[in-house]
PDB file of C-alpha atoms in Angstrom:
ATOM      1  CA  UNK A   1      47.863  17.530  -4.608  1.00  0.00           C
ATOM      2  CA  UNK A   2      49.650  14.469  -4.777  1.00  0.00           C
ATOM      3  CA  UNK A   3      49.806  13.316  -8.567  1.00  0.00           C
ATOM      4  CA  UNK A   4      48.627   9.338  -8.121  1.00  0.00           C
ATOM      5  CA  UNK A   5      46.350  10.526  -5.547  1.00  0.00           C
ATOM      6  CA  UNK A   6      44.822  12.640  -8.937  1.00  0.00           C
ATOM      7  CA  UNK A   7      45.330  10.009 -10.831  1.00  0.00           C
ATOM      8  CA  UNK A   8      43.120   7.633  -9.303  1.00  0.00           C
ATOM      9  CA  UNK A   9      40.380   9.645  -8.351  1.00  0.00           C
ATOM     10  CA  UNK A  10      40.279  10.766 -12.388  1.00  0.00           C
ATOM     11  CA  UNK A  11      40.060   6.978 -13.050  1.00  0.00           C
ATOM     12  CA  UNK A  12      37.260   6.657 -10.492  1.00  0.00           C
ATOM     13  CA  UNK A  13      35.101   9.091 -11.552  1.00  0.00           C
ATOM     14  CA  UNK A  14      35.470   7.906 -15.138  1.00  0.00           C
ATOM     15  CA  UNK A  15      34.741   4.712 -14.717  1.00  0.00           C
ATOM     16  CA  UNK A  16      31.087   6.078 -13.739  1.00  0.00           C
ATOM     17  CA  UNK A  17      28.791   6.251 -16.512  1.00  0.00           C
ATOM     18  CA  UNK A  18      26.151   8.473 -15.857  1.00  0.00           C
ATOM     19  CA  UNK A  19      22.892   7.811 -13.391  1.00  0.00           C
ATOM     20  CA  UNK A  20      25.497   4.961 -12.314  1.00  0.00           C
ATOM     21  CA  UNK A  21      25.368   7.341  -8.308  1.00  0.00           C
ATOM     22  CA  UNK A  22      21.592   7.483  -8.536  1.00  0.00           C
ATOM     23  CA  UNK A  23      20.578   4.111  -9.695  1.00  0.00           C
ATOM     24  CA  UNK A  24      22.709   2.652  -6.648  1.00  0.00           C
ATOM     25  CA  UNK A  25      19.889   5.034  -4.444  1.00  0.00           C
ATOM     26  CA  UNK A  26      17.122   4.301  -6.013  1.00  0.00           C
ATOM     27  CA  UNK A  27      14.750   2.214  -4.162  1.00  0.00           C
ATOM     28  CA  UNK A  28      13.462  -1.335  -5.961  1.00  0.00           C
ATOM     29  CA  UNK A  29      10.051  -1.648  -5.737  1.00  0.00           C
ATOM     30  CA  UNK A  30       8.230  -5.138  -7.457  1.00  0.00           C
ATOM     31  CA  UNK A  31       4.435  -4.502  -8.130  1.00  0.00           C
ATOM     32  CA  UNK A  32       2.413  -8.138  -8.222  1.00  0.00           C
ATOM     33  CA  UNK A  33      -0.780  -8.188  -9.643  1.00  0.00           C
ATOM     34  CA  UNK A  34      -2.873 -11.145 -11.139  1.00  0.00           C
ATOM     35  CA  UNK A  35      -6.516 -12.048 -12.651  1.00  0.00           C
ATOM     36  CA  UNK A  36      -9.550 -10.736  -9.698  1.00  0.00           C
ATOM     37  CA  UNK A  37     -13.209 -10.467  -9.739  1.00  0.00           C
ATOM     38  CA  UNK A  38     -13.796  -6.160  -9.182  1.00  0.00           C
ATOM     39  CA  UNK A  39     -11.039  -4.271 -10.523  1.00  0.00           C
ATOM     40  CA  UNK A  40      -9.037  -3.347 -13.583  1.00  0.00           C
ATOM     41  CA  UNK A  41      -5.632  -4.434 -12.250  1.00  0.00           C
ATOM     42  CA  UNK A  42      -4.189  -4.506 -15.946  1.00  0.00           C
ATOM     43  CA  UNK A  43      -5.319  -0.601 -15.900  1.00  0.00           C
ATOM     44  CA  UNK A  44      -4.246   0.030 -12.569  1.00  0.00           C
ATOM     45  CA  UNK A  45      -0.878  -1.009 -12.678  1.00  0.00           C
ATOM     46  CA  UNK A  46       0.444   0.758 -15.458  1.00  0.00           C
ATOM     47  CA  UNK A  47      -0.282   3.934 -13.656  1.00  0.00           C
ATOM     48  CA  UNK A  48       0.934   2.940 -10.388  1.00  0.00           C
ATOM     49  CA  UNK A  49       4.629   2.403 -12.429  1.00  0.00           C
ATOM     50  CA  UNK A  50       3.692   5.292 -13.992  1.00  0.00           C
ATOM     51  CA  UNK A  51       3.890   7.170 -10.616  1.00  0.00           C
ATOM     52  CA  UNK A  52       6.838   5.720  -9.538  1.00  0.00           C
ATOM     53  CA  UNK A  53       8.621   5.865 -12.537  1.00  0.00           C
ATOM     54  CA  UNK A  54       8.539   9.672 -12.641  1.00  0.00           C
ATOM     55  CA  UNK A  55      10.725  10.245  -8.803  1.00  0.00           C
ATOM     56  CA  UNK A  56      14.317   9.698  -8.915  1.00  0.00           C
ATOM     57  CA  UNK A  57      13.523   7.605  -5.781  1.00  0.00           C
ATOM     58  CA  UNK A  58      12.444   4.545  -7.092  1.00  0.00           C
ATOM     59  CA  UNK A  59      13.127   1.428  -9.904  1.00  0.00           C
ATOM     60  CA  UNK A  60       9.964  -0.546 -10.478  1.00  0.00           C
ATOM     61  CA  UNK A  61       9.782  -3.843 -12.172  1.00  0.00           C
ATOM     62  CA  UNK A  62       6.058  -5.977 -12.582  1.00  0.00           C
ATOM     63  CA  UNK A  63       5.425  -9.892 -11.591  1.00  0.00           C
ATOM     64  CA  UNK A  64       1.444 -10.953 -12.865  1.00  0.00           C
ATOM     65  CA  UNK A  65       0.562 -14.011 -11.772  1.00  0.00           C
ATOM     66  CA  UNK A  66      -1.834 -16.393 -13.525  1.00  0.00           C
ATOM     67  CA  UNK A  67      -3.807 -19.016 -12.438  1.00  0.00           C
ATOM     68  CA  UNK A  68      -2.125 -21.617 -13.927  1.00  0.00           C
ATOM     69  CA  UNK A  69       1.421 -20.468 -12.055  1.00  0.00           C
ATOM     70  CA  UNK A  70      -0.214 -20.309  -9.123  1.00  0.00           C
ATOM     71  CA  UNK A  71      -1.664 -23.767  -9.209  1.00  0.00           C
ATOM     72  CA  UNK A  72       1.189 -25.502 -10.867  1.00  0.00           C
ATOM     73  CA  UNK A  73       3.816 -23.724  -8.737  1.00  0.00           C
ATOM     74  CA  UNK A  74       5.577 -22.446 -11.031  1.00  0.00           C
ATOM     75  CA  UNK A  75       4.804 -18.611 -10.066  1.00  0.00           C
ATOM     76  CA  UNK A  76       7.384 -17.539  -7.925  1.00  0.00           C
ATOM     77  CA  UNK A  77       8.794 -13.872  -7.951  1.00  0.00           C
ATOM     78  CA  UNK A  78      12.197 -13.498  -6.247  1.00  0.00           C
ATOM     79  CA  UNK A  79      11.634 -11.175  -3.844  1.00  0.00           C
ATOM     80  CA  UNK A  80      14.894 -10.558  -2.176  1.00  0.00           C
ATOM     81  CA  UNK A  81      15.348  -8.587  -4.987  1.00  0.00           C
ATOM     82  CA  UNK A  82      13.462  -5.639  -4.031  1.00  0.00           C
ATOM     83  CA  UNK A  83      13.216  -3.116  -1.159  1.00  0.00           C
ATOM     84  CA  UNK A  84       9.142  -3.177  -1.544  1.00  0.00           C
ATOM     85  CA  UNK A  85       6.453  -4.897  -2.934  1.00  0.00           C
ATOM     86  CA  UNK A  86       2.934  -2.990  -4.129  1.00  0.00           C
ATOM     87  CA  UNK A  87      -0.138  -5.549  -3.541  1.00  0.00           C
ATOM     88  CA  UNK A  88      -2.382  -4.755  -6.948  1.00  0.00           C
ATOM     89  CA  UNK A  89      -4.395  -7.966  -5.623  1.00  0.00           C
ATOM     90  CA  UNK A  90      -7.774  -8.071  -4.680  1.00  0.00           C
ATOM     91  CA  UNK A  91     -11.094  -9.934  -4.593  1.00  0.00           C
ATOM     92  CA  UNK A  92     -10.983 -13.348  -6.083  1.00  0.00           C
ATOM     93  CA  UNK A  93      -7.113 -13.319  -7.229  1.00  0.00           C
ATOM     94  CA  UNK A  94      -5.658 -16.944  -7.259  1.00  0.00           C
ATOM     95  CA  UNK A  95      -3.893 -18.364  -4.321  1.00  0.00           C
ATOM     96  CA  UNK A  96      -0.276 -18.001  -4.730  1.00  0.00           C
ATOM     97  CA  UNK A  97       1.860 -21.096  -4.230  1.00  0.00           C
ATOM     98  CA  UNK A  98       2.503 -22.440  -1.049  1.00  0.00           C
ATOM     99  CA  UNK A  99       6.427 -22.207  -1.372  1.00  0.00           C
ATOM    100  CA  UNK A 100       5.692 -18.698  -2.537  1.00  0.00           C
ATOM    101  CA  UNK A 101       3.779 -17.243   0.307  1.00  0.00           C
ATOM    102  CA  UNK A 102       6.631 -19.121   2.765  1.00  0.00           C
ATOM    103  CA  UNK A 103       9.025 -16.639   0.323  1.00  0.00           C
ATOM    104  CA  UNK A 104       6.958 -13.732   0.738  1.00  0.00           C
ATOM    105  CA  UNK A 105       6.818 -14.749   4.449  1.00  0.00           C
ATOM    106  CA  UNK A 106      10.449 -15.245   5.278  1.00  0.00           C
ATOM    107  CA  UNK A 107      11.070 -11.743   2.929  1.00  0.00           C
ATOM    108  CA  UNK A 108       8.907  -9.692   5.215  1.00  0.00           C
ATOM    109  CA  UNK A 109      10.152 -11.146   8.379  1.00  0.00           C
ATOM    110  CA  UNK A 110      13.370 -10.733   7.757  1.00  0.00           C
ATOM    111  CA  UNK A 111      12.761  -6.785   6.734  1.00  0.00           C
ATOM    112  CA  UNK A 112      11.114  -6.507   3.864  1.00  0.00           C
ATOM    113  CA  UNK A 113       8.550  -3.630   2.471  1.00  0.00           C
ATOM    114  CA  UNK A 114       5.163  -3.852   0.923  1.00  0.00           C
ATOM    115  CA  UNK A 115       2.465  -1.944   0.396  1.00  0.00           C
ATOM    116  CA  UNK A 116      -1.288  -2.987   0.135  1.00  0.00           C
ATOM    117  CA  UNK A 117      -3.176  -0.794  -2.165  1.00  0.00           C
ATOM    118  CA  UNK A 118      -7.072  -0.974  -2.506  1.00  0.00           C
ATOM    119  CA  UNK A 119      -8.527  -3.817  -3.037  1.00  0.00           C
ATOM    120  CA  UNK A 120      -4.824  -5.827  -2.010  1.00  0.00           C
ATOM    121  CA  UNK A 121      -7.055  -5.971   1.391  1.00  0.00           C
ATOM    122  CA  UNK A 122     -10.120  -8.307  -0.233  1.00  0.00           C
ATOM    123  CA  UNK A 123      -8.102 -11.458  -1.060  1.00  0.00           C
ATOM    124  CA  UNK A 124      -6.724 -14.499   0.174  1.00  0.00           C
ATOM    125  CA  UNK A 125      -8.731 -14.993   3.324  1.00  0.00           C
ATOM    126  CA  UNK A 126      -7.051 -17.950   4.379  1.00  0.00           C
ATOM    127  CA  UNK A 127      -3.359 -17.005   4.374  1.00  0.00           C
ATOM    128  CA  UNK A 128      -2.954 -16.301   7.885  1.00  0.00           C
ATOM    129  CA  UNK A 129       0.407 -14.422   7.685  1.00  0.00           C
ATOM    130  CA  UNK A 130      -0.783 -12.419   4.687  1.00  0.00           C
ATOM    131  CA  UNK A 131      -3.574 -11.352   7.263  1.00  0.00           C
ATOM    132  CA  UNK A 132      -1.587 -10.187   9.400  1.00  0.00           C
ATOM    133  CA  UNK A 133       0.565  -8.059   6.974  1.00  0.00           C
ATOM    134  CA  UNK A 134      -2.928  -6.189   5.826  1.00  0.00           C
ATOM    135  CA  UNK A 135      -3.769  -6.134   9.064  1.00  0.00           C
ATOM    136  CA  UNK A 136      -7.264  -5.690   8.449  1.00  0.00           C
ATOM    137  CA  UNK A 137      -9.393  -6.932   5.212  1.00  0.00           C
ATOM    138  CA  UNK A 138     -12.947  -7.352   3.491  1.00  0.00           C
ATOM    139  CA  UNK A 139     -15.076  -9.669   1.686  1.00  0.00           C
ATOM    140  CA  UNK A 140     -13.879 -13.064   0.677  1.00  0.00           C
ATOM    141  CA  UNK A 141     -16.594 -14.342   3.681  1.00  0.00           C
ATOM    142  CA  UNK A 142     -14.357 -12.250   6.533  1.00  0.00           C
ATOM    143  CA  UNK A 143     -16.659 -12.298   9.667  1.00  0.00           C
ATOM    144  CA  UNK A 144     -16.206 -12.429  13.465  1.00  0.00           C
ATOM    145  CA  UNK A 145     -13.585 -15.513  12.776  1.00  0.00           C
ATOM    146  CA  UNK A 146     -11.257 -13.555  11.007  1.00  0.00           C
ATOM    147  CA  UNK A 147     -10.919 -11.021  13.813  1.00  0.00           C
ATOM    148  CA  UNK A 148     -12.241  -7.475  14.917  1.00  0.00           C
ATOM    149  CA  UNK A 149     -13.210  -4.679  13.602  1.00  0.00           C
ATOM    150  CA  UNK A 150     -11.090  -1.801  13.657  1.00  0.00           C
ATOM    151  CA  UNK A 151     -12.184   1.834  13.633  1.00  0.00           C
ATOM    152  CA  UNK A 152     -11.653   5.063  15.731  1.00  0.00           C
ATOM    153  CA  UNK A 153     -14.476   6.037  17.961  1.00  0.00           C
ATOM    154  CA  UNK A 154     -15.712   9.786  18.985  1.00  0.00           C
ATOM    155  CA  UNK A 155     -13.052  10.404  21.429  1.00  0.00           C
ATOM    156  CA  UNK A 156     -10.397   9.516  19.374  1.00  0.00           C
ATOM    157  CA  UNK A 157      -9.403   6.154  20.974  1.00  0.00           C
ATOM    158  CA  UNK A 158      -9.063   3.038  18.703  1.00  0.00           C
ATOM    159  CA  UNK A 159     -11.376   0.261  18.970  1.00  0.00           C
ATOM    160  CA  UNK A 160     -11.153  -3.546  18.433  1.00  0.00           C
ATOM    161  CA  UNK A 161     -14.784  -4.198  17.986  1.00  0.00           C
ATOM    162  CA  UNK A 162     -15.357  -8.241  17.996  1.00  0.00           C
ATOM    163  CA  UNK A 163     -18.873  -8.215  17.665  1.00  0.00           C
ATOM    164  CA  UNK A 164     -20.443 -10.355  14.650  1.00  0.00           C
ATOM    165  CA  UNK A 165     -20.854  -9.431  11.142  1.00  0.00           C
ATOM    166  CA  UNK A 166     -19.418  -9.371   7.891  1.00  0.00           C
ATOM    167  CA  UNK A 167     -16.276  -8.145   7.073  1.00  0.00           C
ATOM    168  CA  UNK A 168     -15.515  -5.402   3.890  1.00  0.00           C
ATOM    169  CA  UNK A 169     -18.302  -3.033   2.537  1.00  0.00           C
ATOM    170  CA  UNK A 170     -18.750  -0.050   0.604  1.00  0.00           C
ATOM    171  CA  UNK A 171     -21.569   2.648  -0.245  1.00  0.00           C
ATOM    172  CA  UNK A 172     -21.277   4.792  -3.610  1.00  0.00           C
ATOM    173  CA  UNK A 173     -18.372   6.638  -4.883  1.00  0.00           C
ATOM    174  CA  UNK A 174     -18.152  10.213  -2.829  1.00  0.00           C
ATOM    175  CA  UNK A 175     -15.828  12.717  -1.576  1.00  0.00           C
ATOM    176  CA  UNK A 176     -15.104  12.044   2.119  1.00  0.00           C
ATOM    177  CA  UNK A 177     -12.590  14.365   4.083  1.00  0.00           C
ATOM    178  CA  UNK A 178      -9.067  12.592   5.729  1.00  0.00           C
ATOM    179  CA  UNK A 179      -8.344  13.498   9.252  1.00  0.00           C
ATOM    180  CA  UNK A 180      -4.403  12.841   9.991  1.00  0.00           C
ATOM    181  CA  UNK A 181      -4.190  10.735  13.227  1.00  0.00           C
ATOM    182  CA  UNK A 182      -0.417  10.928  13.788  1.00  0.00           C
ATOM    183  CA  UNK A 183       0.877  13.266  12.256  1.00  0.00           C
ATOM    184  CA  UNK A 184       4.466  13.066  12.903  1.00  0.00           C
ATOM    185  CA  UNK A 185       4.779  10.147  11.675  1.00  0.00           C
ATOM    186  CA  UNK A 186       7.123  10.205   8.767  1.00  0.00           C
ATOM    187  CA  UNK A 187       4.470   9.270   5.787  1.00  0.00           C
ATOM    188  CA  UNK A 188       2.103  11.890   6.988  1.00  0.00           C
ATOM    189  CA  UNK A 189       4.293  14.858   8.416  1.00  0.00           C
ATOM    190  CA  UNK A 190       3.413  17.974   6.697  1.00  0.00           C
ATOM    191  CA  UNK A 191       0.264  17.310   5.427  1.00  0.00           C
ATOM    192  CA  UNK A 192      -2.570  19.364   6.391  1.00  0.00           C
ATOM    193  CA  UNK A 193      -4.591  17.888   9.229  1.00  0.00           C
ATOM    194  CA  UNK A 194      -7.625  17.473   6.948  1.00  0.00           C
ATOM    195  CA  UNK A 195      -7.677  17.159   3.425  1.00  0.00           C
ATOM    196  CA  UNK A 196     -10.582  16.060   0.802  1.00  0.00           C
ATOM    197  CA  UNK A 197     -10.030  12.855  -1.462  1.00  0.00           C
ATOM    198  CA  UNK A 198     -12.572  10.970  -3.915  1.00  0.00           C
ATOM    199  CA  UNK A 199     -14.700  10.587  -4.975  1.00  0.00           C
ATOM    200  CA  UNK A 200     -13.831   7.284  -4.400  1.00  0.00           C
ATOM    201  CA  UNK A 201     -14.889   4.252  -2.460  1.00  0.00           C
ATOM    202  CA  UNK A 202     -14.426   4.372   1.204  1.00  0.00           C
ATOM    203  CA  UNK A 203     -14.121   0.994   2.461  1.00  0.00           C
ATOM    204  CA  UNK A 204     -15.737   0.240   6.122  1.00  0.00           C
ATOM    205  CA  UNK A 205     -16.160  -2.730   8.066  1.00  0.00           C
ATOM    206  CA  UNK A 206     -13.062  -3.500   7.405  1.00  0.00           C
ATOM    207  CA  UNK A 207     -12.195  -6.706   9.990  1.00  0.00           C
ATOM    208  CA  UNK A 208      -8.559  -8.829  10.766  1.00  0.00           C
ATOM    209  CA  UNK A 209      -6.263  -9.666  12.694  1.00  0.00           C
ATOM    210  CA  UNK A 210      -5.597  -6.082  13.511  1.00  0.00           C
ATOM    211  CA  UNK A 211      -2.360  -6.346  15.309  1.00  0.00           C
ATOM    212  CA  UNK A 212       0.437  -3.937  14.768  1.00  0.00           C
ATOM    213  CA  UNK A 213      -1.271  -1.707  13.188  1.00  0.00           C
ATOM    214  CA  UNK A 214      -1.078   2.450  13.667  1.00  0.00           C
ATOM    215  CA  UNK A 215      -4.118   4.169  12.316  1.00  0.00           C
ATOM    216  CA  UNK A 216      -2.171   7.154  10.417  1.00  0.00           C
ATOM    217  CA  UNK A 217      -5.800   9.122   8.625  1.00  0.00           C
ATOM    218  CA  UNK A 218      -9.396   7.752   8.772  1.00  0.00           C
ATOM    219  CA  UNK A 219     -12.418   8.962   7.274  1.00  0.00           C
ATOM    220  CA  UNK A 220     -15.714   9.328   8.533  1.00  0.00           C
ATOM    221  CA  UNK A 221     -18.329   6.554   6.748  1.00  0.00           C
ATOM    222  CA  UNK A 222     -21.685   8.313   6.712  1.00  0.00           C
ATOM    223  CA  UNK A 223     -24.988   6.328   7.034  1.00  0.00           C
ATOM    224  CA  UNK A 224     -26.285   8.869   4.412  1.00  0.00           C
ATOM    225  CA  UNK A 225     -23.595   6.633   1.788  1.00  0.00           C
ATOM    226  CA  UNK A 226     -24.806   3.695   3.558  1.00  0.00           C
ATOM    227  CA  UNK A 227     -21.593   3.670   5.871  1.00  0.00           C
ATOM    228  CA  UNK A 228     -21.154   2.318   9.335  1.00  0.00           C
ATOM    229  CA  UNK A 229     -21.350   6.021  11.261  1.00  0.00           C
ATOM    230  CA  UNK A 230     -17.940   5.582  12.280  1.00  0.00           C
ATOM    231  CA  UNK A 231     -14.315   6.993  11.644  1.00  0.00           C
ATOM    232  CA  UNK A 232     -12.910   4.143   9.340  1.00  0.00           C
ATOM    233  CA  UNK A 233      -9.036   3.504   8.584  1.00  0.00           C
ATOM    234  CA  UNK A 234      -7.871   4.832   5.446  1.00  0.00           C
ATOM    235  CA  UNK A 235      -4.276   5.141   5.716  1.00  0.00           C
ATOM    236  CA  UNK A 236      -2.348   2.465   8.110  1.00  0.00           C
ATOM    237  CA  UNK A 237       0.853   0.692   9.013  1.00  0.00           C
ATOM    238  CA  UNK A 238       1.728  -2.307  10.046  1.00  0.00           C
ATOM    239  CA  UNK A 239       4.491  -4.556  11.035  1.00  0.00           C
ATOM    240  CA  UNK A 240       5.344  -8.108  10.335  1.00  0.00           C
ATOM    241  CA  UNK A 241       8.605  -9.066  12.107  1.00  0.00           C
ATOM    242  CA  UNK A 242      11.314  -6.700  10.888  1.00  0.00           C
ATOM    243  CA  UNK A 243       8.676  -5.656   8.010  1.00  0.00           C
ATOM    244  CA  UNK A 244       6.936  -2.709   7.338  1.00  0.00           C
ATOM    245  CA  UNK A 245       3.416  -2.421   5.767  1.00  0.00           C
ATOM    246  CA  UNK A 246       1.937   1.046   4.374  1.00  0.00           C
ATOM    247  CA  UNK A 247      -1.925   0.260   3.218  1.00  0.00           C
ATOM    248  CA  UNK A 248      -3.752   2.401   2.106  1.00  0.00           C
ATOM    249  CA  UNK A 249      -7.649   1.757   1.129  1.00  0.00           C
ATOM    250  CA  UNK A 250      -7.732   4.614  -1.462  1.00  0.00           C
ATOM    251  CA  UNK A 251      -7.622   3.925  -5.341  1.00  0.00           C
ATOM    252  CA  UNK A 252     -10.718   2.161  -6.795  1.00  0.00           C
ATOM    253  CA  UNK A 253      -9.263   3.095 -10.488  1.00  0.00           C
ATOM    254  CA  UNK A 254      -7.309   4.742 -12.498  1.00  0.00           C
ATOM    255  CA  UNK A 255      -9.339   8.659 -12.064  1.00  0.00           C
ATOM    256  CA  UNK A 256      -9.189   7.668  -8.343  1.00  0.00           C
ATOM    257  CA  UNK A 257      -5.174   7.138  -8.242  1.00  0.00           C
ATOM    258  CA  UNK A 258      -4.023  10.099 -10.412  1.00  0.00           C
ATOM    259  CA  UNK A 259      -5.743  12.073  -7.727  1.00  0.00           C
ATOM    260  CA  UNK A 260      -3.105  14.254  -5.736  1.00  0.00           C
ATOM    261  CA  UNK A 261      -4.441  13.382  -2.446  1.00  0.00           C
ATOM    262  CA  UNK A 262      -3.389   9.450  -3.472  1.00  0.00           C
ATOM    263  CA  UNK A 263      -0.420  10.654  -5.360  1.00  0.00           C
ATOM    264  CA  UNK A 264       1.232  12.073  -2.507  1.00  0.00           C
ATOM    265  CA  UNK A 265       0.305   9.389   0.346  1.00  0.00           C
ATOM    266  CA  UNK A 266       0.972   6.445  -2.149  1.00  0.00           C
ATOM    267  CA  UNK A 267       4.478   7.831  -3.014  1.00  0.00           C
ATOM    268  CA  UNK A 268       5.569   8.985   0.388  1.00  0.00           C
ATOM    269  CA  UNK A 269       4.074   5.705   1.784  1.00  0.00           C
ATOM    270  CA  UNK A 270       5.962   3.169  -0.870  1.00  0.00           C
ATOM    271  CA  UNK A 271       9.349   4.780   0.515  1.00  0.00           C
ATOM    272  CA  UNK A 272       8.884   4.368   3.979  1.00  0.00           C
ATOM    273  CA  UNK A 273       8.190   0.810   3.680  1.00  0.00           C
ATOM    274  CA  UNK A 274      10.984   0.361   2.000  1.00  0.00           C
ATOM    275  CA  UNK A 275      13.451   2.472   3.859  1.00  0.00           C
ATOM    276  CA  UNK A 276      11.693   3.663   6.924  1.00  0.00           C
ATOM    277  CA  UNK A 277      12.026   7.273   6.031  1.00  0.00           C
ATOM    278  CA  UNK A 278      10.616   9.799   3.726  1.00  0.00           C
ATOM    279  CA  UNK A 279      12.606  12.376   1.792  1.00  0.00           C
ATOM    280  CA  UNK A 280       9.809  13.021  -0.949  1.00  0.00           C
ATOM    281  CA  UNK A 281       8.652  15.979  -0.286  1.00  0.00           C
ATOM    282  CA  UNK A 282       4.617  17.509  -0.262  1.00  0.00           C
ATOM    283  CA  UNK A 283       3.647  19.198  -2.766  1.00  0.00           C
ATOM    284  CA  UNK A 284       2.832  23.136  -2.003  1.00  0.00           C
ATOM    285  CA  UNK A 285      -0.778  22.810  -3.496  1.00  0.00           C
ATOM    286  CA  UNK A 286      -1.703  19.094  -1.898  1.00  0.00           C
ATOM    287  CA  UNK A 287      -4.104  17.981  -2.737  1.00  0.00           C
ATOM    288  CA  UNK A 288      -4.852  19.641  -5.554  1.00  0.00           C
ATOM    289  CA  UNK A 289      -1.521  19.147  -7.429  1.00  0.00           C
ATOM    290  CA  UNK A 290      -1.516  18.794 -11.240  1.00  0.00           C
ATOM    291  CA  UNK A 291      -0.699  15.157 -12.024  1.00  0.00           C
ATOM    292  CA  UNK A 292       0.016  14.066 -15.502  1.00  0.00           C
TER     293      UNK A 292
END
């Protein structure tokens, strides 16, 4: 081997310190979070880092809003920093800036990943584009106006149902079984076909824009938990210009997101809206998989 051609490469790998390879891989996720009206986001979010934190796959940094940012302008996480952003909004959470949601705007258009977990789904009503990126919400006074409803039917075909009512509802807490929809689809390939989450809320009448959207797993809303007697979107994606959206409706709380069946979708769902691939892998005893 020729000796400067040794040389150099010795110098090379030297300069490296080590994790130097696998930080440059790793994917940057920002989770945003702020004050709301129905869940424990300062709970919540720890966990959610938590989960990320422990693959090699990921770098997470936090951006909490407060009301006072938001209405002074001042709140204004640089987004083209990151390869994703995880919604831990919800119901009542202040209205980011205008010259923020333009950001947020222009960051997803131009490519950018997020996810919308929960309750990410019940807020801001009246940002259009964020509408669109959720695809479909609740609450906040969401009716016929802010667009159909969006369930599968018997036979399997998706409906756009623009019939009147209010938009986001809930019965109590229960297990519910997930039926895959498409199951090659990169977030959900190799998962069983069914699998059993909860007991956790299972959001129905869920109402939006619903455009773009691919119903990846629903779950059947029973009128005995004072559902809507319909297969209701649980897992979804959606996309926003060049963007791509993974939301999932699962994770009322902290017992609800340490859950395997969560776990695994979550994870595997934060990549491919970042990347458009998944390389984590699911685990040989999903759903039931120990998580610490």
């Amino acid at each position: 081997m020729n000796k400067n051609f040794l040389a150099l490469s010795l110098a090379l790998m030297t300069s490296f310190t080590p994790g130097t390879l696998m930080s440059a891989e790793k994917i940057k996720v920002l989770i945003t979070d702020g004050p709301q009206k129905a869940h424990n986001y300062k709970d919540t979010t720890p966990v959610l880092m938590q989960l990320l934190g422990k693959t090699a796959r990921f770098e997470v940094d936090h951006s909490r809003s407060t009301k006072k940012g938001c209405e002074d302008g001042t709140y204004k996480p640089d987004f083209s920093l990151y390869d994703v952003v995880v919604m831990n909004e919800g119901f009542g959470a202040a209205d980011w800036p205008e010259a923020t949601q333009k950001a947020f705007e222009k960051y997803m258009a131009n490519g950018g990943g997020m996810v919308s977990f929960h309750a990410a789904n019940n807020c801001w009503p009246n940002w259009k584009e964020y509408n669109k990126m959720t695809g479909i919400g609740g609450w906040g006074k969401r009716n016929e106006s802010s667009g159909p409803y969006l369930y599968i039917d018997s036979e399997g075909a998706v409906v756009r149902d623009t019939s009147k009512g209010k938009g986001g509802s809930h019965g109590p807490q229960h297990e519910f079984k997930l039926i895959v929809r498409e199951k090659e689809h990169p977030i959900m390939k190799g998962l069983p076909p069914t699998f059993v989450h909860g007991p956790d809320e299972l959001y129905d009448r869920l109402r939006g824009p619903a455009e773009n959207v691919t119903i990846l797993a629903t779950a059947f809303s029973s009128k005995k938990q004072r559902g809507t007697d319909r297969n209701e979107p649980t897992l979804m994606t959606i996309t926003y210009g060049k963007g791509r959206i993974f939301h999932t409706v699962l994770g009322h709380g902290v017992k609800q997101i340490k859950q395997g069946s969560f776990v695994t979708t979550f994870l595997r769902g934060t990549e491919w809206a970042a990347t458009g691939k998944v390389s984590i892998p699911v685990p040989k005893d999903f759903p039931n998989q120990k998580v610490e």
